Tab-separated table of C-alpha atoms in Angstrom:
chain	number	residue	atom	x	y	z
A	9	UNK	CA	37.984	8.814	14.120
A	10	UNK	CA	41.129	8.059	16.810
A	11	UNK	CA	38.600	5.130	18.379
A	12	UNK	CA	35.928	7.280	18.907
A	13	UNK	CA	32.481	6.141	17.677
A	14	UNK	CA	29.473	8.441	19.419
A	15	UNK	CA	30.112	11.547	20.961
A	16	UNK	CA	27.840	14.581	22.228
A	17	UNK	CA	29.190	17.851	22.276
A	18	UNK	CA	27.845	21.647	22.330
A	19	UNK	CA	30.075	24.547	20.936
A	20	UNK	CA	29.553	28.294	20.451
A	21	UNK	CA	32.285	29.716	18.275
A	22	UNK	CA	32.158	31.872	14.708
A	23	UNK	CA	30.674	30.362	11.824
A	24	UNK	CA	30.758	31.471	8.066
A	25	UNK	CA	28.119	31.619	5.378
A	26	UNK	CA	29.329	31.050	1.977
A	27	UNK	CA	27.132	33.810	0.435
A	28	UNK	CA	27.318	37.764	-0.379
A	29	UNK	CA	26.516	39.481	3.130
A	30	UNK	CA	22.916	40.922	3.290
A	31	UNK	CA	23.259	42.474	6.552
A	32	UNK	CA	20.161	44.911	6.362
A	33	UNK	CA	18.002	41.365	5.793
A	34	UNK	CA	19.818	39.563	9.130
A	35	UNK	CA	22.174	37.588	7.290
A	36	UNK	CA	25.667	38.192	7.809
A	37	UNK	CA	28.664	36.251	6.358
A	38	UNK	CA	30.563	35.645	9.923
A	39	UNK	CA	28.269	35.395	12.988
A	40	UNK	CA	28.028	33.177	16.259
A	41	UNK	CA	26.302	30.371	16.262
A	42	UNK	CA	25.689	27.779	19.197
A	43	UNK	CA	25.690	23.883	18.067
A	44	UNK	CA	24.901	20.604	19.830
A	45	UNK	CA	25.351	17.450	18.158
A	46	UNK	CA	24.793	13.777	18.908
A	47	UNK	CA	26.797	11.109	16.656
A	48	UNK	CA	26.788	7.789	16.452
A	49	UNK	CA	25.061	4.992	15.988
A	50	UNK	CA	21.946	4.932	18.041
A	51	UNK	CA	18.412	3.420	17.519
A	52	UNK	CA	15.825	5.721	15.570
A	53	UNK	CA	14.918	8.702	16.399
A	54	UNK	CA	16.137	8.552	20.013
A	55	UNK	CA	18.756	11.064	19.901
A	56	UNK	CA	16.839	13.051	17.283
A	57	UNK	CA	13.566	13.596	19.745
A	58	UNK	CA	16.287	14.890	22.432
A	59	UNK	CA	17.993	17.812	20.212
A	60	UNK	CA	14.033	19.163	20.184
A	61	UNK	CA	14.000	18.674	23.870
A	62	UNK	CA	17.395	20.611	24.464
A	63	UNK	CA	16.008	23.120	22.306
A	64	UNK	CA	12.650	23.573	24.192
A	65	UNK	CA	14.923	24.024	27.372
A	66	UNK	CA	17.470	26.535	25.691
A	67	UNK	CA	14.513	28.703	24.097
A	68	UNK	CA	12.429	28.096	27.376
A	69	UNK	CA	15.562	29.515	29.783
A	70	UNK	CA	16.236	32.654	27.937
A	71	UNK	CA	12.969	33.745	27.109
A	72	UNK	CA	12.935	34.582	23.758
A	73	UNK	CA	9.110	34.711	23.711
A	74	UNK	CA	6.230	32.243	22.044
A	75	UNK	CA	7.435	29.428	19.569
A	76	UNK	CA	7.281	26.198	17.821
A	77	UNK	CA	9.450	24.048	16.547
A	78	UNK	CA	8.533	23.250	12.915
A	79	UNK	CA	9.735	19.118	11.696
A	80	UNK	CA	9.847	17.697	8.799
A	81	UNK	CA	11.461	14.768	6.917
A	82	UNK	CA	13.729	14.781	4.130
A	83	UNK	CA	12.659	11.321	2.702
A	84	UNK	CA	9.273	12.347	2.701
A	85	UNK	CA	9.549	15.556	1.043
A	86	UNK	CA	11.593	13.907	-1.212
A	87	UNK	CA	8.736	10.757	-1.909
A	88	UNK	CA	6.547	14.392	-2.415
A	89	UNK	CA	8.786	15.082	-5.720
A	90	UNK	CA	8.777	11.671	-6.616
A	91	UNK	CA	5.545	10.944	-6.319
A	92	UNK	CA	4.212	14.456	-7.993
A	93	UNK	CA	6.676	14.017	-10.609
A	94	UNK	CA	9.599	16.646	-9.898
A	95	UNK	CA	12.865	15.897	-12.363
A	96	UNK	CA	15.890	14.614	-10.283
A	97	UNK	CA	18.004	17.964	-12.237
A	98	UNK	CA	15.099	20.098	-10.240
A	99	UNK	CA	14.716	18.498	-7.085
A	100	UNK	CA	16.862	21.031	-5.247
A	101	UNK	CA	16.037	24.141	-6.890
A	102	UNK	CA	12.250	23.232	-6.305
A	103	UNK	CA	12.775	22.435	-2.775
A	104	UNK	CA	14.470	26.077	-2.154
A	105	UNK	CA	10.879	27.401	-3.524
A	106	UNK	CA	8.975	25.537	-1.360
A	107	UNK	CA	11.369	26.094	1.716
A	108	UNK	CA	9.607	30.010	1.533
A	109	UNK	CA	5.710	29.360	2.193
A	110	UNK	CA	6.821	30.417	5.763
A	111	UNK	CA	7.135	33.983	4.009
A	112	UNK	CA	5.791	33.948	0.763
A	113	UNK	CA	2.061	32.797	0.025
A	114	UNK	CA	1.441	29.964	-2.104
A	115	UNK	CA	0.158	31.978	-5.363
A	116	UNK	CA	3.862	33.245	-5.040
A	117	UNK	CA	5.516	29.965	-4.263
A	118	UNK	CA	3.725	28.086	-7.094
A	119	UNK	CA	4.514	31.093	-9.977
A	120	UNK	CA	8.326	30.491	-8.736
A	121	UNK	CA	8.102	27.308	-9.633
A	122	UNK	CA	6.258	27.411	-12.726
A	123	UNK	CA	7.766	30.643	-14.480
A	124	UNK	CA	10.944	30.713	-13.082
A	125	UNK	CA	12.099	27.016	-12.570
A	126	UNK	CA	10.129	25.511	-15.112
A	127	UNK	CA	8.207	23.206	-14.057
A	128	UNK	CA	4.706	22.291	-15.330
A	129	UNK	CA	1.626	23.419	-13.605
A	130	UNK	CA	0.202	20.268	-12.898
A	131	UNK	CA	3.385	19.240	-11.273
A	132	UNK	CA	3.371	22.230	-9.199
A	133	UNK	CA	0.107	21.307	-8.183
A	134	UNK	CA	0.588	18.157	-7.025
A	135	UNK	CA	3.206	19.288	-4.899
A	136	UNK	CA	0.675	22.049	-3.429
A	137	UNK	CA	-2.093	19.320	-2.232
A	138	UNK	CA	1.189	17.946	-0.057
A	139	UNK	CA	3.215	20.744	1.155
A	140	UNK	CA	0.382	23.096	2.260
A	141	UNK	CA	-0.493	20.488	5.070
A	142	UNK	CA	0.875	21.398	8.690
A	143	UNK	CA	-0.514	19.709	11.935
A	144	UNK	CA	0.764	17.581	14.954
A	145	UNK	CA	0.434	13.861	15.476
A	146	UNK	CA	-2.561	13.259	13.404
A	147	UNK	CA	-0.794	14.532	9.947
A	148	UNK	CA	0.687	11.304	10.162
A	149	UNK	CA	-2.641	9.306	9.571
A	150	UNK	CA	-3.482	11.846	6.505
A	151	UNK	CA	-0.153	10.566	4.908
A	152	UNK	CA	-0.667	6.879	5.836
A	153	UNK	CA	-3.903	6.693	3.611
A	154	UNK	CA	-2.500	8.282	1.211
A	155	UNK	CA	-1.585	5.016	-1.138
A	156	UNK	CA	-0.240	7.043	-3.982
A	157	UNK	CA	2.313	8.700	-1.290
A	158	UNK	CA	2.879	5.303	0.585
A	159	UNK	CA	3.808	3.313	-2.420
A	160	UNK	CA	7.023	5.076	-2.169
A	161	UNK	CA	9.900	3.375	-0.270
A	162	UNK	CA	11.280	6.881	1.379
A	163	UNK	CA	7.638	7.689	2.146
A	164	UNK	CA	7.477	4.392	4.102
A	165	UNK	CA	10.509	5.151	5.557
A	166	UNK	CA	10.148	8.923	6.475
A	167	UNK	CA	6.577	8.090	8.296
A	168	UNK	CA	7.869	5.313	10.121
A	169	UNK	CA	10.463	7.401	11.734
A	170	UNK	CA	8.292	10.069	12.526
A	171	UNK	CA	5.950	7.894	14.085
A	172	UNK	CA	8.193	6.988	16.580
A	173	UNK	CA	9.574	10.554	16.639
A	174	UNK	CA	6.369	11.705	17.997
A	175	UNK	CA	6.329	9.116	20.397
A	176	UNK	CA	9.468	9.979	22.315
A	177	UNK	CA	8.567	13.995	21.867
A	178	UNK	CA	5.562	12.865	24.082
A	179	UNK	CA	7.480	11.089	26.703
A	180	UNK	CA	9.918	13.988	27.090
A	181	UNK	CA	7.237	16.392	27.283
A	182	UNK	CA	7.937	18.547	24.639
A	183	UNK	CA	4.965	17.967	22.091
A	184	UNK	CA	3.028	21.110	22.814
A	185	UNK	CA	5.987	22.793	20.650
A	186	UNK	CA	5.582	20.807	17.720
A	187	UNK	CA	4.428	21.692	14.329
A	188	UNK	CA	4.783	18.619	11.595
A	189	UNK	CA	5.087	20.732	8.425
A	190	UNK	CA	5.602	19.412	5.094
A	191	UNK	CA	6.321	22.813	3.643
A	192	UNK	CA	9.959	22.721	5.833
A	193	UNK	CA	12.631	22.177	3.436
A	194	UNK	CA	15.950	23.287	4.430
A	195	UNK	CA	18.104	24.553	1.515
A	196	UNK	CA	21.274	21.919	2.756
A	197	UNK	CA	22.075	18.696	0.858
A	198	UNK	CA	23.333	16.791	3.307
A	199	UNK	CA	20.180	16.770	5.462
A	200	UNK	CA	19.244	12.681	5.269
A	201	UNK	CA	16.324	12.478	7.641
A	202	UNK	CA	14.376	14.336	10.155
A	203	UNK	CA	14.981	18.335	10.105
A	204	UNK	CA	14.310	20.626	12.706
A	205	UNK	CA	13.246	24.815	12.768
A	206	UNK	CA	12.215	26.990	15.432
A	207	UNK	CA	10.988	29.825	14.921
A	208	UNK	CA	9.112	32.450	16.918
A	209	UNK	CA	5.095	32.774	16.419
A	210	UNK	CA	2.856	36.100	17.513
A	211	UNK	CA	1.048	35.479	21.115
A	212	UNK	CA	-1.913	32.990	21.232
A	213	UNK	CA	-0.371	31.375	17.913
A	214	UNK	CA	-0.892	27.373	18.388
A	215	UNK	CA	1.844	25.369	16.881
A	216	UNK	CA	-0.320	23.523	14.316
A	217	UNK	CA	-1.808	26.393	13.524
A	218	UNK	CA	-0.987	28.677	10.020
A	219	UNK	CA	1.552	31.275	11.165
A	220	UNK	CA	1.866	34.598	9.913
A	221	UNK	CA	3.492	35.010	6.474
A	222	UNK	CA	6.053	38.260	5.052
A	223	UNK	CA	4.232	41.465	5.987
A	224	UNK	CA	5.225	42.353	2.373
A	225	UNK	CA	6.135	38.999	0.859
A	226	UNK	CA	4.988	40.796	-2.378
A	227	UNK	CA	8.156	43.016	-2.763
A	228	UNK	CA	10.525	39.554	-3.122
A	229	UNK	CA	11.887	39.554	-5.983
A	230	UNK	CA	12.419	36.123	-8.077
A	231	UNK	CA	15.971	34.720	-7.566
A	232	UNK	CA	16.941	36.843	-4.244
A	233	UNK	CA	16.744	36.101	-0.749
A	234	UNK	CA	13.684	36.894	2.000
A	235	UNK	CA	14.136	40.398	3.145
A	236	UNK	CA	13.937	38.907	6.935
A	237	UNK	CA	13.330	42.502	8.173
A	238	UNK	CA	10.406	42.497	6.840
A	239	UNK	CA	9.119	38.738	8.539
A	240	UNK	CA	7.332	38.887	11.662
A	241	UNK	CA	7.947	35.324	12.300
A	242	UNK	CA	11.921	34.654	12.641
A	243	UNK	CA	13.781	31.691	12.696
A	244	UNK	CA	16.317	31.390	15.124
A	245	UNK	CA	17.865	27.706	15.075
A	246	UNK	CA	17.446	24.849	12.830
A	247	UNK	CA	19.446	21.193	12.424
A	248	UNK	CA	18.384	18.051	11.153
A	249	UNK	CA	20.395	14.378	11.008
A	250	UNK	CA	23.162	14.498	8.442
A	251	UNK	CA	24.044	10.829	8.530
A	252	UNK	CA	26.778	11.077	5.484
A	253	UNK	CA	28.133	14.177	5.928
A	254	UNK	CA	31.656	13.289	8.544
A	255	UNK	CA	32.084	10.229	5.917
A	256	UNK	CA	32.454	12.710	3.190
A	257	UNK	CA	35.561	14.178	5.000
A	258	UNK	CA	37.031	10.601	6.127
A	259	UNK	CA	36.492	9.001	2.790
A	260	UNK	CA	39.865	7.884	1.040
A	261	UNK	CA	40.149	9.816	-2.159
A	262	UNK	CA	36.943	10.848	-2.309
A	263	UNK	CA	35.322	6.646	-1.931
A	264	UNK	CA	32.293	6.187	0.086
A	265	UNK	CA	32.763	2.973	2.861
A	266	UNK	CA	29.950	1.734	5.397
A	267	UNK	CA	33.041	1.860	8.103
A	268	UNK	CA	33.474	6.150	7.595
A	269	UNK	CA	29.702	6.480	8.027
A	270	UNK	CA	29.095	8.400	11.437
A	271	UNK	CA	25.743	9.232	11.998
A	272	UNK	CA	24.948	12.539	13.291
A	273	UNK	CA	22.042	15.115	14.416
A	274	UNK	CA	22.080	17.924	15.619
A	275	UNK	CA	20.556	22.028	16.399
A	276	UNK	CA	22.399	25.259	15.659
A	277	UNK	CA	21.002	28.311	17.641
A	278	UNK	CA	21.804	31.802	16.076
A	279	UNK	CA	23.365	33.155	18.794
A	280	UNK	CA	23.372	37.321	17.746
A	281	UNK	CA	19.512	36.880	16.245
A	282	UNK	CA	18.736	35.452	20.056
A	283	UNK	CA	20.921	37.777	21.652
A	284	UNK	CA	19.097	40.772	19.397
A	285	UNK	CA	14.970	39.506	20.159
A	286	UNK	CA	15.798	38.725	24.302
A	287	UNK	CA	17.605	42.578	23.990
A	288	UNK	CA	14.349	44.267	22.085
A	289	UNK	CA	11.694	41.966	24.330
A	290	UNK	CA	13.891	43.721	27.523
A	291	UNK	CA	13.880	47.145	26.095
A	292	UNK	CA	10.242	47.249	26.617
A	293	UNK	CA	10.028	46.361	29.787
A	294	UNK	CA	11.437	48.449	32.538
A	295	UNK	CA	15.255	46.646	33.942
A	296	UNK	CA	15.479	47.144	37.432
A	297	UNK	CA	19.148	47.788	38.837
A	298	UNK	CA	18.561	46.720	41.996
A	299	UNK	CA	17.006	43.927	44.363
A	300	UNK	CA	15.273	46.413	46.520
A	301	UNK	CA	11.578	45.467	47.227
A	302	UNK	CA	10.017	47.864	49.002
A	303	UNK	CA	10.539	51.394	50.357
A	304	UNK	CA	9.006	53.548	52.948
A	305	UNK	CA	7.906	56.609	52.398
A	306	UNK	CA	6.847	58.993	55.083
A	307	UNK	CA	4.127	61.958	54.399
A	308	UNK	CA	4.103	65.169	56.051
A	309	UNK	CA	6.695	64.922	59.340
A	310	UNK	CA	10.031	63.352	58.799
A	311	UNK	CA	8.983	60.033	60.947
A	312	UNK	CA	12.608	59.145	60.066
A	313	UNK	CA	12.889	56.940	63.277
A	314	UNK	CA	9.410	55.241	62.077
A	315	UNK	CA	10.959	54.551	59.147
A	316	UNK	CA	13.748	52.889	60.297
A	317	UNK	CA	11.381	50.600	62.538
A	318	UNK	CA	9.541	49.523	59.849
A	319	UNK	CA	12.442	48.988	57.458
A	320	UNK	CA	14.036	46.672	60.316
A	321	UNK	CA	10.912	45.057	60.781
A	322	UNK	CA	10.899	44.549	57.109
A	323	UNK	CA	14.562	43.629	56.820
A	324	UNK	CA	14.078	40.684	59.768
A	325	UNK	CA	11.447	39.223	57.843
A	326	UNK	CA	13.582	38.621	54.524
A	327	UNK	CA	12.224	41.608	52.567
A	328	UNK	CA	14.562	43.711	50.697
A	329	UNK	CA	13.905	47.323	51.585
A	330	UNK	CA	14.630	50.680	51.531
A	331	UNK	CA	14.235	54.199	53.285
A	332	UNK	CA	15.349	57.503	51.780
A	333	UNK	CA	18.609	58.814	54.547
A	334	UNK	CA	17.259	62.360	55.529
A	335	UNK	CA	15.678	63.304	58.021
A	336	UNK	CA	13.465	65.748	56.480
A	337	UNK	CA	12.987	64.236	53.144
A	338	UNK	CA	10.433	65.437	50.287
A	339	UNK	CA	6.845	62.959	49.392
A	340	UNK	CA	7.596	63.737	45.698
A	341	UNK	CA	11.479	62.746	45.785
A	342	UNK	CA	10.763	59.737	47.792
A	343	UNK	CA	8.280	58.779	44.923
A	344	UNK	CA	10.103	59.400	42.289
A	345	UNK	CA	13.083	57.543	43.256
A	346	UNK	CA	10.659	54.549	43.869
A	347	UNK	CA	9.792	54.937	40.045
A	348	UNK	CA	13.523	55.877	38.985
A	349	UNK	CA	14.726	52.336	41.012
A	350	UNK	CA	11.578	50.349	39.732
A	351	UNK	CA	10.769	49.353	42.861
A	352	UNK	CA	7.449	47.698	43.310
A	353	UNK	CA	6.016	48.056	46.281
A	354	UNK	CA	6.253	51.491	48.900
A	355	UNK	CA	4.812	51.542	52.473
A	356	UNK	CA	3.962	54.681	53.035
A	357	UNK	CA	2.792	56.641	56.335
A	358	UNK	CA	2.115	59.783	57.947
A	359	UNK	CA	1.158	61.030	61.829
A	360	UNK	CA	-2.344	59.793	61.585
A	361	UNK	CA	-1.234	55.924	60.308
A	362	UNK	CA	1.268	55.652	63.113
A	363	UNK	CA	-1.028	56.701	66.066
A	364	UNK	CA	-3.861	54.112	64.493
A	365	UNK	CA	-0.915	51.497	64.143
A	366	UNK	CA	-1.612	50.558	60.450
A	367	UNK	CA	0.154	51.587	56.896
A	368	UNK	CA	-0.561	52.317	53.758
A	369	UNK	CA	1.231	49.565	50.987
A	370	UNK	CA	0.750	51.202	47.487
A	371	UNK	CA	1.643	49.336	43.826
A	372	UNK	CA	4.267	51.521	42.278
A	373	UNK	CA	4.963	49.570	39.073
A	374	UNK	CA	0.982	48.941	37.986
A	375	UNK	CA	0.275	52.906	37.163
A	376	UNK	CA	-3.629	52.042	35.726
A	377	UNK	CA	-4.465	49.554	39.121
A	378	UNK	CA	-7.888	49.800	40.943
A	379	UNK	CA	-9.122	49.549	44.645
A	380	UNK	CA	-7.143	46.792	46.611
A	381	UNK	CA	-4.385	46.187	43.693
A	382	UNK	CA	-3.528	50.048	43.853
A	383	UNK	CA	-3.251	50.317	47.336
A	384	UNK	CA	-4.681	48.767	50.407
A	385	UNK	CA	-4.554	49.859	54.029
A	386	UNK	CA	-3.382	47.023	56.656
A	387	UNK	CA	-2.717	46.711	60.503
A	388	UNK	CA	0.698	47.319	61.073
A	389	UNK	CA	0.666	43.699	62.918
A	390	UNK	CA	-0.139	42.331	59.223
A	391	UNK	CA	2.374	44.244	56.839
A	392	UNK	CA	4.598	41.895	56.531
A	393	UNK	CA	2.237	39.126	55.890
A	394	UNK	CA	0.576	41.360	53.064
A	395	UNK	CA	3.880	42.122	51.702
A	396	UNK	CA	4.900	38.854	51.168
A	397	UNK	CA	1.450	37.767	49.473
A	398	UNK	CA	1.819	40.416	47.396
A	399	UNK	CA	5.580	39.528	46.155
A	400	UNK	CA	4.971	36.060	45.902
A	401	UNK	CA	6.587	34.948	48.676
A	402	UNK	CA	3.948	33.028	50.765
């Protein structure tokens, strides 16, 4: 690779899925997609702990709203069809049925696998006892006395790395938005260890907790895809380590070597399904256009040279504010432009409030607000003070 052996990189640029379009279900063949990547060789699971904390930070920043980030390990799901007794020829196909308990319940799941694929029922069995369990930390000691599990050399392997996975997720403080579930497949080949999927939950959803499944998981048809319109839960970036997959493209006519490996990990973020929830979450809250903060209002008499005073007085202390420019201007237009601008807070007063030197600060974004959190009369000597408690600013 020209000399270079480790590298870290980010990218967001059009990618293509190599299936037919199903663009009513949220897959499309061409879409952007955002990708960081760490590759070479490093010591276990270093690297692969901080692609979960990038994405905690990325998720975090644009506020797409409550999620987890569900893990999982490809040598252990793959000791879970070894051990239960999954044929090599049906490894893959099984592990695309199990990839859709997220959506589908198991009842569903299980008659894929049986009448569809199949495979026995006692198999598909064994593989339910495993791939139903979801947790945090302490999933890990469930799989360690499990002897029939453990007896397998990628079992071994797969917990070992997750037990120091977990580890460094702690020290980089990102274990509150981890879910260990065994039920997380990924439909890739090339996946070789830990893999990675976030997805978003409904409020007050704990990550090791069940998440909601297909509000109509019972329309899917065998043999075709999710309809993801109908999910509540959506995923919107997943990744794993994919330590063979650069060798494949740097291996002389078509022979594997230990020099061409380059391992790699990495995250892909669906840009337009991001781009689509931060959009809808925005929609239903009310965008404000401006910075403005506050706006006085008079009642009755114009007061337009109170006004200004009070606007300088609230400009001087840092408080971005506004006053409507007429001299004579209308209580109900002054109102409504507070509502029209989304501003938050008005100060409003009339001939009686200046001759007892106080105002009148009202909430104009909290419609259904009681007593002191509607509005609150204050001593003109303390309106600034109360403003700023009120923004936030003290």
């Amino acid at each position: 690779m020209n000399r270079i052996t480790a590298i870290k990189r980010y990218q967001i640029a059009k990618v293509y899925r190599r299936d037919q379009p199903a663009m009513t279900k949220g897959r499309m063949r061409e879409f952007y997609q955002c990708d960081y990547d760490i590759a070479g060789t490093y010591d276990a699971m270093i690297p692969d702990a901080e692609c979960v904390r990038v994405a905690v930070e990325i998720l975090t920043n644009v506020d797409v709203g409550p999620f987890v980030i569900k893990i999982n390990h490809r040598k252990i799901l793959d000791a879970i069809f070894e051990v239960a007794g999954v044929p090599e020829e049906k490894v893959r196909t099984i592990s695309s049925a199990v990839d859709k308990l997220d959506k589908m319940p198991w009842a569903d799941v299980k008659r894929e696998m049986t009448e569809d694929k199949g495979l026995s029922d006692e198999v598909a069995e064994r593989i339910g006892r495993f791939v139903l369990l979801k947790g945090g930390e302490d999933l890990l000691s469930e799989l360690q006395a499990n002897t029939e599990l453990m007896a397998s050399k990628k079992a071994q392997e797969g917990v070992a790395d997750m037990v120091l996975f977990f580890k460094y997720v702690k020290v980089l403080g990102v274990l509150p938005y981890v879910s260990f579930d065994l039920s997380l497949a990924r439909g890739l080949d090339y996946y070789t260890g830990i893999i990675y999927e976030a997805i978003l939950v409904e409020e007050n959803v704990r990550p090791t907790e069940a998440q909601p499944t297909a509000t109509k998981a019972n329309e899917v048809k065998d043999g075709q895809d999710i309809d993801e319109s109908v999910v509540r839960v959506g995923s919107i970036a997943g990744g794993g380590r994919y330590d063979e997959l650069v060798g494949m493209f740097l291996a002389t006519k078509g022979k594997k070597s230990k020099k061409n490996e380059v391992p790699c990990v990495g995250i892909s973020f669906g840009v337009e399904r991001i781009f689509s929830i931060v959009m809808s979450r925005r929609q239903n809250a009310q965008l404000k256009a401006n910075r403005t903060k506050v706006y006085v209002i008079s009642i009755g008499d114009s007061l337009i040279e109170e006004r200004m005073r009070i606007a300088t007085e609230l400009w001087d202390a840092g408080l971005a504010t506004e006053f409507a420019y007429k001299v004579k201007s209308n209580f109900k237009a002054q109102m409504n432009h507070c509502d029209d601008e989304v501003i938050p807070w008005a100060v409003l007063i009339g001939s009686s409030e200046v001759e007892q030197g106080v105002v009148n600060i009202k909430n104009m974004l909290d419609k259904d607000a009681q007593g002191d959190a509607a509005q609150v009369t204050v001593k003109r000597a303390d309106m600034v003070a109360e403003l700023k408690k009120r923004l936030g600013m003290n």
